[in-house]
């Protein structure tokens, strides 16, 4: 085990804590030799904190930073991203020589310990604007000096998107042009929306994915899972489409290796596991479908913002049907 290197993630609430738990198990299952660290906010419940302590080598409660940049967050229709500033705390983990940060909505599907051979700040391009890096996965070197400079930069310049990605791209502004070795291959941060921007490439290279990133508002834990039928549902009647295999991987790992720990620590306390029987799944799916119906104009606007409904109307299956009909 590499005691001076660590994978780091962030959980500001119980939902993201569940994502962090699955991420931890996926890293362990693919035989990482590095430590696992999770930064948590005070909003994470005691049962979830207890499970995190079982799965991670270090659980550190930190103050939740918030950009409070309502203008830019409103532009992105993502007010929840303000607290992602809390990610900046990871530079304070100075008892590690090098770390890899991973968002809690990522899933490891192959060993990625080779990332520790990279230098700060190594990251994959963002699918929405490739001259920016996506902060879902990045290599960094903890340093209090860097942390203080980041905080000062944030105070003076803010963030162009209201979240951590804007401030980190502003601070590490030379990433796009200075050193190509700091550009991680896209397979280290395979974003779900990439299926729509370059489908042929996904067909060619998607099988080599090392990390899957469930970008956008719809997260695996916002769906439902029927363990008996081995089906993931949510968003629409034929919800599980383009990312069905990755979503099934996430839910299978959650139901087998995380849920038993949660049930143990919640005891008699009620909590939403997300695992329900077929009829309940259908009811939840129908309700979600009704709530998610959008006008064509609203759908277009979401596409332009990189927020396609890849689990519903904009699923790979539906897009392929329309393309086939057009080409014929």
Short mmCIF file of C-alpha atoms in Angstrom, two decimals:
data_model
loop_
_atom_site.label_atom_id
_atom_site.label_comp_id
_atom_site.label_asym_id
_atom_site.label_seq_id
_atom_site.Cartn_x
_atom_site.Cartn_y
_atom_site.Cartn_z
CA UNK A 1 0.00 0.00 0.00
CA UNK A 2 1.23 3.50 -0.88
CA UNK A 3 0.89 5.29 2.44
CA UNK A 4 1.89 8.69 1.07
CA UNK A 5 -0.60 8.70 -1.83
CA UNK A 6 -4.38 8.84 -1.70
CA UNK A 7 -7.56 8.92 -3.70
CA UNK A 8 -9.73 11.73 -2.34
CA UNK A 9 -13.46 12.37 -2.75
CA UNK A 10 -16.07 14.72 -1.32
CA UNK A 11 -19.50 14.04 0.22
CA UNK A 12 -21.50 17.07 1.38
CA UNK A 13 -24.74 15.15 2.04
CA UNK A 14 -26.04 11.59 2.45
CA UNK A 15 -26.74 11.08 -1.25
CA UNK A 16 -23.19 11.95 -2.25
CA UNK A 17 -21.98 9.88 0.70
CA UNK A 18 -23.61 6.84 -0.95
CA UNK A 19 -21.80 7.71 -4.16
CA UNK A 20 -18.52 7.97 -2.24
CA UNK A 21 -19.15 4.54 -0.71
CA UNK A 22 -19.62 2.95 -4.13
CA UNK A 23 -16.53 4.75 -5.42
CA UNK A 24 -14.48 3.40 -2.50
CA UNK A 25 -15.62 -0.17 -3.14
CA UNK A 26 -14.91 0.16 -6.88
CA UNK A 27 -11.36 1.36 -6.13
CA UNK A 28 -10.77 -1.49 -3.68
CA UNK A 29 -12.29 -4.07 -6.02
CA UNK A 30 -9.82 -2.98 -8.71
CA UNK A 31 -6.93 -3.45 -6.27
CA UNK A 32 -5.71 0.05 -5.58
CA UNK A 33 -2.67 0.14 -3.30
CA UNK A 34 -3.28 3.73 -2.21
CA UNK A 35 -5.13 5.19 0.75
CA UNK A 36 -8.76 6.34 0.43
CA UNK A 37 -9.82 9.69 1.90
CA UNK A 38 -13.24 11.33 2.01
CA UNK A 39 -13.97 14.93 2.94
CA UNK A 40 -17.44 15.29 4.43
CA UNK A 41 -19.67 18.15 5.44
CA UNK A 42 -21.45 18.33 8.80
CA UNK A 43 -24.74 17.55 7.00
CA UNK A 44 -23.74 13.90 6.49
CA UNK A 45 -25.71 11.77 8.96
CA UNK A 46 -24.11 9.67 11.70
CA UNK A 47 -25.02 6.32 10.06
CA UNK A 48 -23.44 7.41 6.79
CA UNK A 49 -20.39 8.74 8.62
CA UNK A 50 -20.02 5.33 10.31
CA UNK A 51 -20.15 3.48 6.98
CA UNK A 52 -17.66 5.90 5.43
CA UNK A 53 -15.26 5.17 8.30
CA UNK A 54 -15.45 1.47 7.43
CA UNK A 55 -14.72 2.02 3.75
CA UNK A 56 -12.17 4.85 3.86
CA UNK A 57 -8.79 5.08 5.55
CA UNK A 58 -9.51 8.68 6.54
CA UNK A 59 -12.76 10.59 7.01
CA UNK A 60 -12.26 14.30 7.52
CA UNK A 61 -15.14 16.65 8.35
CA UNK A 62 -14.54 20.06 6.77
CA UNK A 63 -16.34 23.39 6.62
CA UNK A 64 -18.62 23.61 3.61
CA UNK A 65 -17.43 26.42 1.37
CA UNK A 66 -19.99 28.02 -0.92
CA UNK A 67 -19.27 30.35 -3.82
CA UNK A 68 -22.69 32.03 -3.35
CA UNK A 69 -22.29 33.00 -7.01
CA UNK A 70 -26.00 32.88 -7.76
CA UNK A 71 -25.70 34.58 -11.14
CA UNK A 72 -23.40 32.02 -12.74
CA UNK A 73 -25.03 29.09 -10.97
CA UNK A 74 -28.42 30.27 -12.26
CA UNK A 75 -26.94 30.45 -15.76
CA UNK A 76 -26.03 26.77 -15.46
CA UNK A 77 -29.35 25.90 -13.78
CA UNK A 78 -27.28 24.17 -11.08
CA UNK A 79 -27.61 26.05 -7.74
CA UNK A 80 -26.30 22.92 -6.01
CA UNK A 81 -22.81 23.42 -7.42
CA UNK A 82 -21.91 26.26 -5.05
CA UNK A 83 -20.82 23.88 -2.30
CA UNK A 84 -18.39 22.19 -4.67
CA UNK A 85 -15.96 24.92 -3.59
CA UNK A 86 -15.47 22.63 -0.58
CA UNK A 87 -13.30 20.59 -2.94
CA UNK A 88 -10.54 23.16 -2.42
CA UNK A 89 -9.98 21.68 1.06
CA UNK A 90 -8.24 18.71 -0.57
CA UNK A 91 -5.05 20.77 -0.92
CA UNK A 92 -4.80 20.78 2.89
CA UNK A 93 -4.10 17.02 2.99
CA UNK A 94 -0.38 17.67 3.27
CA UNK A 95 0.42 14.34 4.94
CA UNK A 96 0.15 12.85 1.45
CA UNK A 97 2.75 13.53 -1.23
CA UNK A 98 0.32 13.22 -4.12
CA UNK A 99 -3.42 12.67 -4.49
CA UNK A 100 -6.06 11.99 -7.10
CA UNK A 101 -9.37 13.73 -6.54
CA UNK A 102 -12.50 11.96 -7.78
CA UNK A 103 -16.07 13.21 -7.63
CA UNK A 104 -18.51 11.01 -5.70
CA UNK A 105 -20.51 10.45 -8.90
CA UNK A 106 -17.65 8.56 -10.54
CA UNK A 107 -17.22 4.80 -10.80
CA UNK A 108 -13.90 3.02 -11.31
CA UNK A 109 -14.06 0.15 -13.81
CA UNK A 110 -10.33 -0.56 -14.07
CA UNK A 111 -7.23 0.00 -11.93
CA UNK A 112 -6.05 3.62 -12.15
CA UNK A 113 -3.07 3.68 -9.76
CA UNK A 114 -0.92 4.79 -12.70
CA UNK A 115 -2.45 8.26 -12.26
CA UNK A 116 -0.01 8.85 -9.40
CA UNK A 117 2.76 8.98 -12.01
CA UNK A 118 1.22 12.21 -13.32
CA UNK A 119 1.99 15.72 -12.09
CA UNK A 120 -0.26 18.49 -10.79
CA UNK A 121 -2.61 19.52 -12.34
CA UNK A 122 -3.40 16.57 -14.62
CA UNK A 123 -7.00 16.17 -15.77
CA UNK A 124 -9.13 15.17 -18.73
CA UNK A 125 -10.74 17.74 -21.04
CA UNK A 126 -14.32 18.72 -20.33
CA UNK A 127 -16.72 17.46 -23.03
CA UNK A 128 -18.56 20.77 -23.06
CA UNK A 129 -15.45 22.94 -23.57
CA UNK A 130 -12.29 20.87 -24.18
CA UNK A 131 -9.92 23.81 -23.51
CA UNK A 132 -11.10 23.49 -19.92
CA UNK A 133 -10.40 20.43 -17.80
CA UNK A 134 -13.18 18.59 -16.02
CA UNK A 135 -12.66 18.57 -12.26
CA UNK A 136 -14.35 15.21 -11.73
CA UNK A 137 -10.94 13.53 -11.80
CA UNK A 138 -7.61 15.31 -11.35
CA UNK A 139 -4.12 14.73 -9.97
CA UNK A 140 -2.85 17.25 -7.43
CA UNK A 141 -0.11 17.79 -4.88
CA UNK A 142 -1.35 18.86 -1.43
CA UNK A 143 0.18 22.14 -0.28
CA UNK A 144 -0.95 24.76 2.20
CA UNK A 145 0.72 27.41 0.04
CA UNK A 146 -1.37 26.32 -2.97
CA UNK A 147 -4.51 26.16 -0.80
CA UNK A 148 -3.98 29.73 0.42
CA UNK A 149 -3.34 30.95 -3.14
CA UNK A 150 -6.52 29.18 -4.31
CA UNK A 151 -8.55 30.83 -1.56
CA UNK A 152 -7.07 34.22 -2.41
CA UNK A 153 -7.73 33.69 -6.12
CA UNK A 154 -11.33 32.70 -5.36
CA UNK A 155 -11.87 35.82 -3.25
CA UNK A 156 -10.37 38.12 -5.88
CA UNK A 157 -11.60 36.55 -9.11
CA UNK A 158 -14.48 34.27 -8.20
CA UNK A 159 -15.43 31.48 -10.57
CA UNK A 160 -16.64 31.85 -14.15
CA UNK A 161 -19.22 29.08 -13.61
CA UNK A 162 -19.90 29.59 -9.90
CA UNK A 163 -18.36 26.20 -8.99
CA UNK A 164 -14.99 24.63 -8.42
CA UNK A 165 -14.39 23.92 -12.12
CA UNK A 166 -14.43 27.62 -12.95
CA UNK A 167 -12.05 28.62 -10.20
CA UNK A 168 -9.61 25.72 -10.78
CA UNK A 169 -9.47 26.36 -14.53
CA UNK A 170 -8.86 30.02 -13.80
CA UNK A 171 -6.10 29.24 -11.32
CA UNK A 172 -4.43 26.53 -13.44
CA UNK A 173 -4.98 28.58 -16.59
CA UNK A 174 -2.01 27.18 -18.50
CA UNK A 175 -3.42 23.63 -18.57
CA UNK A 176 -4.82 23.90 -22.10
CA UNK A 177 -1.60 24.94 -23.83
CA UNK A 178 1.52 24.33 -21.73
CA UNK A 179 2.07 20.62 -21.16
CA UNK A 180 0.20 17.91 -23.06
CA UNK A 181 1.39 15.30 -20.53
CA UNK A 182 -1.06 16.84 -18.06
CA UNK A 183 -3.98 16.06 -20.37
CA UNK A 184 -5.42 12.78 -19.15
CA UNK A 185 -6.94 10.47 -21.76
CA UNK A 186 -10.70 10.78 -21.79
CA UNK A 187 -11.10 7.17 -20.63
CA UNK A 188 -9.99 8.34 -17.15
CA UNK A 189 -13.08 10.55 -16.93
CA UNK A 190 -15.62 9.22 -19.40
CA UNK A 191 -18.50 11.64 -19.13
CA UNK A 192 -22.01 10.47 -19.88
CA UNK A 193 -22.78 13.37 -22.20
CA UNK A 194 -19.88 12.31 -24.44
CA UNK A 195 -22.21 9.64 -25.81
CA UNK A 196 -24.11 12.42 -27.57
CA UNK A 197 -21.25 14.60 -28.73
CA UNK A 198 -19.21 11.87 -30.41
CA UNK A 199 -21.05 8.55 -30.48
CA UNK A 200 -18.69 6.81 -32.97
CA UNK A 201 -15.74 7.45 -30.64
CA UNK A 202 -17.64 5.96 -27.72
CA UNK A 203 -18.36 2.87 -29.78
CA UNK A 204 -14.67 2.63 -30.71
CA UNK A 205 -13.03 3.44 -27.36
CA UNK A 206 -15.74 3.20 -24.69
CA UNK A 207 -14.80 -0.37 -23.86
CA UNK A 208 -11.43 0.92 -22.61
CA UNK A 209 -13.04 3.16 -19.99
CA UNK A 210 -11.29 3.31 -16.64
CA UNK A 211 -13.55 5.83 -14.88
CA UNK A 212 -17.19 6.59 -15.68
CA UNK A 213 -18.52 9.99 -14.60
CA UNK A 214 -22.30 10.38 -14.21
CA UNK A 215 -22.44 14.06 -15.12
CA UNK A 216 -25.55 16.23 -14.87
CA UNK A 217 -28.38 16.47 -12.40
CA UNK A 218 -29.52 12.86 -12.70
CA UNK A 219 -27.30 10.67 -10.53
CA UNK A 220 -27.40 6.87 -10.06
CA UNK A 221 -28.86 7.35 -6.57
CA UNK A 222 -31.74 9.41 -7.98
CA UNK A 223 -32.98 6.30 -9.81
CA UNK A 224 -34.41 3.06 -8.43
CA UNK A 225 -33.16 -0.52 -8.65
CA UNK A 226 -34.95 -3.86 -8.61
CA UNK A 227 -32.36 -6.36 -7.32
CA UNK A 228 -34.43 -9.39 -8.35
CA UNK A 229 -35.03 -8.22 -11.90
CA UNK A 230 -31.58 -6.58 -12.09
CA UNK A 231 -33.13 -3.47 -13.62
CA UNK A 232 -32.46 0.22 -13.07
CA UNK A 233 -35.42 2.53 -13.60
CA UNK A 234 -36.15 6.22 -13.54
CA UNK A 235 -36.69 9.25 -15.78
CA UNK A 236 -39.03 7.51 -18.24
CA UNK A 237 -40.59 4.11 -19.01
CA UNK A 238 -37.56 2.99 -21.03
CA UNK A 239 -35.10 4.80 -18.81
CA UNK A 240 -32.07 2.55 -18.86
CA UNK A 241 -30.59 3.06 -22.31
CA UNK A 242 -27.15 4.32 -23.27
CA UNK A 243 -25.52 3.97 -19.87
CA UNK A 244 -27.43 0.89 -18.76
CA UNK A 245 -24.37 -1.30 -18.22
CA UNK A 246 -22.52 1.31 -16.15
CA UNK A 247 -25.62 2.14 -14.12
CA UNK A 248 -26.23 -1.53 -13.51
CA UNK A 249 -22.61 -1.87 -12.37
CA UNK A 250 -23.11 1.02 -9.92
CA UNK A 251 -26.36 -0.35 -8.49
CA UNK A 252 -25.10 -3.93 -8.29
CA UNK A 253 -22.07 -2.78 -6.33
CA UNK A 254 -24.23 -0.56 -4.11
CA UNK A 255 -26.83 -3.24 -3.36
CA UNK A 256 -24.30 -6.00 -2.65
CA UNK A 257 -21.48 -4.21 -0.84
CA UNK A 258 -22.79 -0.88 0.46
CA UNK A 259 -26.47 -1.36 1.31
CA UNK A 260 -25.81 -4.11 3.92
CA UNK A 261 -23.48 -1.71 5.77
CA UNK A 262 -26.07 1.08 5.65
CA UNK A 263 -28.79 -1.24 6.94
CA UNK A 264 -26.53 -2.30 9.78
CA UNK A 265 -25.84 1.27 10.90
CA UNK A 266 -29.33 2.67 10.32
CA UNK A 267 -30.82 -0.19 12.31
CA UNK A 268 -34.50 0.54 12.93
CA UNK A 269 -34.21 4.08 11.53
CA UNK A 270 -36.01 4.46 8.19
CA UNK A 271 -33.96 5.48 5.17
CA UNK A 272 -34.41 5.37 1.40
CA UNK A 273 -32.27 2.57 0.02
CA UNK A 274 -33.31 3.02 -3.62
CA UNK A 275 -33.82 -0.74 -3.98
CA UNK A 276 -37.48 -1.52 -4.58
CA UNK A 277 -39.57 -4.27 -6.14
CA UNK A 278 -40.82 -4.22 -9.73
CA UNK A 279 -44.23 -2.59 -9.11
CA UNK A 280 -42.73 0.15 -6.96
CA UNK A 281 -40.08 0.78 -9.63
CA UNK A 282 -42.76 1.17 -12.30
CA UNK A 283 -44.73 3.63 -10.18
CA UNK A 284 -41.62 5.68 -9.43
CA UNK A 285 -40.61 5.59 -13.08
CA UNK A 286 -44.04 6.73 -14.27
CA UNK A 287 -44.06 9.62 -11.78
CA UNK A 288 -40.56 10.66 -12.82
CA UNK A 289 -41.54 10.45 -16.49
CA UNK A 290 -44.54 12.73 -15.99
CA UNK A 291 -42.44 15.23 -14.04
CA UNK A 292 -39.66 15.29 -16.61
CA UNK A 293 -41.69 16.00 -19.75
CA UNK A 294 -40.30 19.13 -21.37
CA UNK A 295 -41.21 21.25 -24.35
CA UNK A 296 -38.95 20.91 -27.41
CA UNK A 297 -37.51 24.36 -26.68
CA UNK A 298 -36.65 23.41 -23.10
CA UNK A 299 -35.07 20.17 -24.30
CA UNK A 300 -32.92 22.07 -26.81
CA UNK A 301 -31.79 24.49 -24.12
CA UNK A 302 -30.77 21.57 -21.89
CA UNK A 303 -28.82 19.98 -24.73
CA UNK A 304 -26.97 23.24 -25.28
CA UNK A 305 -26.07 23.29 -21.57
CA UNK A 306 -24.84 19.70 -21.76
CA UNK A 307 -27.77 18.43 -19.70
CA UNK A 308 -29.38 15.95 -22.09
CA UNK A 309 -31.89 13.54 -20.56
CA UNK A 310 -29.73 10.54 -21.40
CA UNK A 311 -31.90 8.30 -19.24
CA UNK A 312 -35.15 9.30 -20.93
CA UNK A 313 -36.22 11.00 -24.16
CA UNK A 314 -32.63 11.67 -25.18
CA UNK A 315 -31.50 8.09 -24.60
CA UNK A 316 -29.02 6.49 -26.97
CA UNK A 317 -31.74 4.12 -28.19
CA UNK A 318 -34.11 6.97 -29.07
CA UNK A 319 -31.39 9.03 -30.74
CA UNK A 320 -30.27 6.05 -32.81
CA UNK A 321 -33.87 5.42 -33.93
CA UNK A 322 -34.20 9.02 -35.11
CA UNK A 323 -30.82 8.91 -36.90
CA UNK A 324 -31.71 5.64 -38.62
CA UNK A 325 -35.04 7.07 -39.74
CA UNK A 326 -33.35 10.24 -41.03
CA UNK A 327 -30.65 8.34 -42.92
CA UNK A 328 -33.26 6.09 -44.57
#
